């Protein structure tokens, strides 16, 4: 009987000497992720379930890299070429990666029933805390494209303490104005949903070039078994509200941001110079993974996450020139915007809080 009692009170996973329950829980979660080399999970949220795929081994005190894809894509079709790019490996081995699928976009997702209320982009952002809680991550570095960049920005505005950095690729922070709506309606009369989404994902030049990549993505979207779901995400994107970023106001991103923009005409050239990448169109993570990887490396280095020994010789010399570029920049009205010029010019690195703009 005494033996039986002993069995009853024995912990399923006994604490090691000196181990607190908190440390034990962390170890258990770490072990769970350790096994997660490309493991897909789903969690319930107030807005329905959300699916994500986790890669990598947790490193103490490191944020997870969390990605959010654009409309018409999923975590794999949006990010696989970037995260499988050879030079990316030295970066990502230092982080757990959490690749989120917007609801109904995961592979094999069933079509939502008619009348299903798809979450707004704000609600998609509100689902992210459930993912982080499940994985026990307190902070992230977000990487988002298009609609996904909007979702991560919204999340960063509402949960600033949990976002250490953001890579925003071709974000449009503004709601559709009535002119946009009119144009959208007119285009809708002549175009199918897949063509409208392709027009959102790629530049006109890319579409008329009809490269293999365009053919591949046109084929993926046109024949998607979950096309109805994609249309719901598309509608939520088109119904987004303004992010209302205001420099110097409360409604601004507090973390370092790497802004990757397709067109630099909207940015004030007196405040910003640019890294000129060869024209990479709407999805540079697909068409220019090398350049994006290099810029990402500088970005992480600026946040103190990549030792310069991990950088290429070229990167190191560019970063060295940055030190002077950053100090020259100090008297600008804009807070610590680090700039970069053409391929031969300096590239940014610097303390957290900076915004880095990369023009593709
Ligand atoms: C990753 O390591 O994050 C990854 C690997 C394969 C596909 C997508 C992402």
PDB file of N, CA and C in Angstrom, residues 222-268:
ATOM      1  N   UNK A 222      -5.184  29.628 -59.602  1.00  0.00           N
ATOM      2  CA  UNK A 222      -6.367  29.313 -60.407  1.00  0.00           C
ATOM      3  C   UNK A 222      -6.938  27.951 -60.038  1.00  0.00           C
ATOM      4  N   UNK A 223      -6.045  27.006 -59.735  1.00  0.00           N
ATOM      5  CA  UNK A 223      -6.528  25.636 -59.457  1.00  0.00           C
ATOM      6  C   UNK A 223      -6.552  25.309 -57.969  1.00  0.00           C
ATOM      7  N   UNK A 224      -6.490  26.353 -57.146  1.00  0.00           N
ATOM      8  CA  UNK A 224      -6.486  26.081 -55.700  1.00  0.00           C
ATOM      9  C   UNK A 224      -7.797  25.433 -55.282  1.00  0.00           C
ATOM     10  N   UNK A 225      -7.711  24.281 -54.573  1.00  0.00           N
ATOM     11  CA  UNK A 225      -8.963  23.640 -54.127  1.00  0.00           C
ATOM     12  C   UNK A 225      -9.692  24.494 -53.090  1.00  0.00           C
ATOM     13  N   UNK A 226      -8.979  25.429 -52.468  1.00  0.00           N
ATOM     14  CA  UNK A 226      -9.602  26.287 -51.445  1.00  0.00           C
ATOM     15  C   UNK A 226      -9.806  27.716 -51.964  1.00  0.00           C
ATOM     16  N   UNK A 227     -10.072  27.832 -53.269  1.00  0.00           N
ATOM     17  CA  UNK A 227     -10.200  29.177 -53.877  1.00  0.00           C
ATOM     18  C   UNK A 227     -11.257  30.031 -53.171  1.00  0.00           C
ATOM     19  N   UNK A 228     -12.336  29.393 -52.715  1.00  0.00           N
ATOM     20  CA  UNK A 228     -13.380  30.156 -51.981  1.00  0.00           C
ATOM     21  C   UNK A 228     -12.789  30.770 -50.714  1.00  0.00           C
ATOM     22  N   UNK A 229     -11.935  29.995 -50.025  1.00  0.00           N
ATOM     23  CA  UNK A 229     -11.300  30.529 -48.806  1.00  0.00           C
ATOM     24  C   UNK A 229     -10.381  31.695 -49.151  1.00  0.00           C
ATOM     25  N   UNK A 230      -9.648  31.523 -50.246  1.00  0.00           N
ATOM     26  CA  UNK A 230      -8.718  32.582 -50.672  1.00  0.00           C
ATOM     27  C   UNK A 230      -9.498  33.869 -50.935  1.00  0.00           C
ATOM     28  N   UNK A 231     -10.667  33.709 -51.541  1.00  0.00           N
ATOM     29  CA  UNK A 231     -11.502  34.881 -51.842  1.00  0.00           C
ATOM     30  C   UNK A 231     -11.923  35.583 -50.538  1.00  0.00           C
ATOM     31  N   UNK A 232     -12.147  34.791 -49.476  1.00  0.00           N
ATOM     32  CA  UNK A 232     -12.540  35.391 -48.193  1.00  0.00           C
ATOM     33  C   UNK A 232     -11.377  36.207 -47.598  1.00  0.00           C
ATOM     34  N   UNK A 233     -10.169  35.668 -47.687  1.00  0.00           N
ATOM     35  CA  UNK A 233      -8.981  36.412 -47.194  1.00  0.00           C
ATOM     36  C   UNK A 233      -8.805  37.689 -48.036  1.00  0.00           C
ATOM     37  N   UNK A 234      -9.020  37.552 -49.346  1.00  0.00           N
ATOM     38  CA  UNK A 234      -8.923  38.687 -50.276  1.00  0.00           C
ATOM     39  C   UNK A 234      -9.927  39.779 -49.877  1.00  0.00           C
ATOM     40  N   UNK A 235     -11.165  39.348 -49.553  1.00  0.00           N
ATOM     41  CA  UNK A 235     -12.187  40.331 -49.142  1.00  0.00           C
ATOM     42  C   UNK A 235     -11.785  41.026 -47.851  1.00  0.00           C
ATOM     43  N   UNK A 236     -11.269  40.244 -46.891  1.00  0.00           N
ATOM     44  CA  UNK A 236     -10.825  40.867 -45.631  1.00  0.00           C
ATOM     45  C   UNK A 236      -9.714  41.873 -45.904  1.00  0.00           C
ATOM     46  N   UNK A 237      -8.812  41.498 -46.812  1.00  0.00           N
ATOM     47  CA  UNK A 237      -7.724  42.434 -47.151  1.00  0.00           C
ATOM     48  C   UNK A 237      -8.296  43.722 -47.733  1.00  0.00           C
ATOM     49  N   UNK A 238      -9.240  43.585 -48.636  1.00  0.00           N
ATOM     50  CA  UNK A 238      -9.804  44.778 -49.291  1.00  0.00           C
ATOM     51  C   UNK A 238     -10.679  45.603 -48.346  1.00  0.00           C
ATOM     52  N   UNK A 239     -11.100  44.991 -47.251  1.00  0.00           N
ATOM     53  CA  UNK A 239     -11.897  45.721 -46.250  1.00  0.00           C
ATOM     54  C   UNK A 239     -11.060  46.204 -45.068  1.00  0.00           C
ATOM     55  N   UNK A 240      -9.737  46.126 -45.208  1.00  0.00           N
ATOM     56  CA  UNK A 240      -8.892  46.565 -44.082  1.00  0.00           C
ATOM     57  C   UNK A 240      -9.091  48.048 -43.819  1.00  0.00           C
ATOM     58  N   UNK A 241      -8.820  48.433 -42.575  1.00  0.00           N
ATOM     59  CA  UNK A 241      -8.863  49.856 -42.275  1.00  0.00           C
ATOM     60  C   UNK A 241      -7.445  50.407 -42.287  1.00  0.00           C
ATOM     61  N   UNK A 242      -7.346  51.716 -42.283  1.00  0.00           N
ATOM     62  CA  UNK A 242      -6.017  52.336 -42.261  1.00  0.00           C
ATOM     63  C   UNK A 242      -5.260  51.897 -41.019  1.00  0.00           C
ATOM     64  N   UNK A 243      -3.970  51.651 -41.188  1.00  0.00           N
ATOM     65  CA  UNK A 243      -3.154  51.396 -39.997  1.00  0.00           C
ATOM     66  C   UNK A 243      -2.890  52.706 -39.248  1.00  0.00           C
ATOM     67  N   UNK A 244      -3.026  53.831 -39.966  1.00  0.00           N
ATOM     68  CA  UNK A 244      -2.892  55.155 -39.329  1.00  0.00           C
ATOM     69  C   UNK A 244      -1.554  55.379 -38.650  1.00  0.00           C
ATOM     70  N   UNK A 245      -0.491  54.892 -39.275  1.00  0.00           N
ATOM     71  CA  UNK A 245       0.832  55.180 -38.704  1.00  0.00           C
ATOM     72  C   UNK A 245       1.032  56.680 -38.650  1.00  0.00           C
ATOM     73  N   UNK A 246       1.505  57.151 -37.555  1.00  0.00           N
ATOM     74  CA  UNK A 246       1.851  58.577 -37.442  1.00  0.00           C
ATOM     75  C   UNK A 246       3.214  58.662 -36.782  1.00  0.00           C
ATOM     76  N   UNK A 247       4.164  59.246 -37.501  1.00  0.00           N
ATOM     77  CA  UNK A 247       5.469  59.403 -36.876  1.00  0.00           C
ATOM     78  C   UNK A 247       5.348  60.282 -35.640  1.00  0.00           C
ATOM     79  N   UNK A 248       5.958  59.850 -34.551  1.00  0.00           N
ATOM     80  CA  UNK A 248       5.982  60.670 -33.335  1.00  0.00           C
ATOM     81  C   UNK A 248       4.710  60.536 -32.511  1.00  0.00           C
ATOM     82  N   UNK A 249       3.666  59.899 -33.067  1.00  0.00           N
ATOM     83  CA  UNK A 249       2.441  59.760 -32.278  1.00  0.00           C
ATOM     84  C   UNK A 249       2.468  58.415 -31.555  1.00  0.00           C
ATOM     85  N   UNK A 250       1.388  58.147 -30.822  1.00  0.00           N
ATOM     86  CA  UNK A 250       1.292  56.859 -30.124  1.00  0.00           C
ATOM     87  C   UNK A 250       1.078  55.717 -31.103  1.00  0.00           C
ATOM     88  N   UNK A 251       0.451  56.052 -32.269  1.00  0.00           N
ATOM     89  CA  UNK A 251       0.150  54.988 -33.230  1.00  0.00           C
ATOM     90  C   UNK A 251       1.337  54.843 -34.182  1.00  0.00           C
ATOM     91  N   UNK A 252       2.354  54.233 -33.689  1.00  0.00           N
ATOM     92  CA  UNK A 252       3.519  54.014 -34.535  1.00  0.00           C
ATOM     93  C   UNK A 252       4.211  52.724 -34.099  1.00  0.00           C
ATOM     94  N   UNK A 253       4.986  52.172 -35.008  1.00  0.00           N
ATOM     95  CA  UNK A 253       5.683  50.934 -34.666  1.00  0.00           C
ATOM     96  C   UNK A 253       6.872  51.288 -33.784  1.00  0.00           C
ATOM     97  N   UNK A 254       6.959  50.625 -32.658  1.00  0.00           N
ATOM     98  CA  UNK A 254       7.993  50.963 -31.676  1.00  0.00           C
ATOM     99  C   UNK A 254       9.281  50.161 -31.918  1.00  0.00           C
ATOM    100  N   UNK A 255       9.188  49.116 -32.733  1.00  0.00           N
ATOM    101  CA  UNK A 255      10.331  48.223 -32.897  1.00  0.00           C
ATOM    102  C   UNK A 255      11.119  48.595 -34.159  1.00  0.00           C
ATOM    103  N   UNK A 256      12.320  48.053 -34.316  1.00  0.00           N
ATOM    104  CA  UNK A 256      13.042  48.238 -35.580  1.00  0.00           C
ATOM    105  C   UNK A 256      12.247  47.616 -36.736  1.00  0.00           C
ATOM    106  N   UNK A 257      12.220  48.310 -37.864  1.00  0.00           N
ATOM    107  CA  UNK A 257      11.450  47.829 -39.020  1.00  0.00           C
ATOM    108  C   UNK A 257      12.355  47.807 -40.251  1.00  0.00           C
ATOM    109  N   UNK A 258      12.326  46.709 -40.961  1.00  0.00           N
ATOM    110  CA  UNK A 258      12.958  46.663 -42.284  1.00  0.00           C
ATOM    111  C   UNK A 258      11.818  46.700 -43.303  1.00  0.00           C
ATOM    112  N   UNK A 259      11.751  47.822 -43.997  1.00  0.00           N
ATOM    113  CA  UNK A 259      10.638  48.042 -44.919  1.00  0.00           C
ATOM    114  C   UNK A 259      11.126  47.742 -46.336  1.00  0.00           C
ATOM    115  N   UNK A 260      10.543  46.768 -46.951  1.00  0.00           N
ATOM    116  CA  UNK A 260      10.939  46.409 -48.313  1.00  0.00           C
ATOM    117  C   UNK A 260       9.827  46.888 -49.236  1.00  0.00           C
ATOM    118  N   UNK A 261      10.150  47.861 -50.083  1.00  0.00           N
ATOM    119  CA  UNK A 261       9.101  48.472 -50.906  1.00  0.00           C
ATOM    120  C   UNK A 261       9.399  48.266 -52.378  1.00  0.00           C
ATOM    121  N   UNK A 262       8.339  48.051 -53.106  1.00  0.00           N
ATOM    122  CA  UNK A 262       8.494  47.800 -54.544  1.00  0.00           C
ATOM    123  C   UNK A 262       8.805  49.095 -55.281  1.00  0.00           C
ATOM    124  N   UNK A 263       8.213  50.167 -54.787  1.00  0.00           N
ATOM    125  CA  UNK A 263       8.335  51.441 -55.496  1.00  0.00           C
ATOM    126  C   UNK A 263       8.681  52.503 -54.475  1.00  0.00           C
ATOM    127  N   UNK A 264       9.726  53.282 -54.762  1.00  0.00           N
ATOM    128  CA  UNK A 264      10.157  54.237 -53.755  1.00  0.00           C
ATOM    129  C   UNK A 264       9.536  55.615 -53.931  1.00  0.00           C
ATOM    130  N   UNK A 265       8.630  55.765 -54.893  1.00  0.00           N
ATOM    131  CA  UNK A 265       8.156  57.102 -55.207  1.00  0.00           C
ATOM    132  C   UNK A 265       7.356  57.728 -54.065  1.00  0.00           C
ATOM    133  N   UNK A 266       6.818  56.900 -53.180  1.00  0.00           N
ATOM    134  CA  UNK A 266       6.014  57.454 -52.091  1.00  0.00           C
ATOM    135  C   UNK A 266       6.877  57.904 -50.919  1.00  0.00           C
ATOM    136  N   UNK A 267       8.163  57.578 -50.959  1.00  0.00           N
ATOM    137  CA  UNK A 267       9.010  57.898 -49.820  1.00  0.00           C
ATOM    138  C   UNK A 267       9.790  59.175 -50.074  1.00  0.00           C
ATOM    139  N   UNK A 268       9.985  59.942 -49.022  1.00  0.00           N
ATOM    140  CA  UNK A 268      10.631  61.241 -49.138  1.00  0.00           C
ATOM    141  C   UNK A 268      12.134  61.039 -49.391  1.00  0.00           C
TER     142      UNK A 268
END
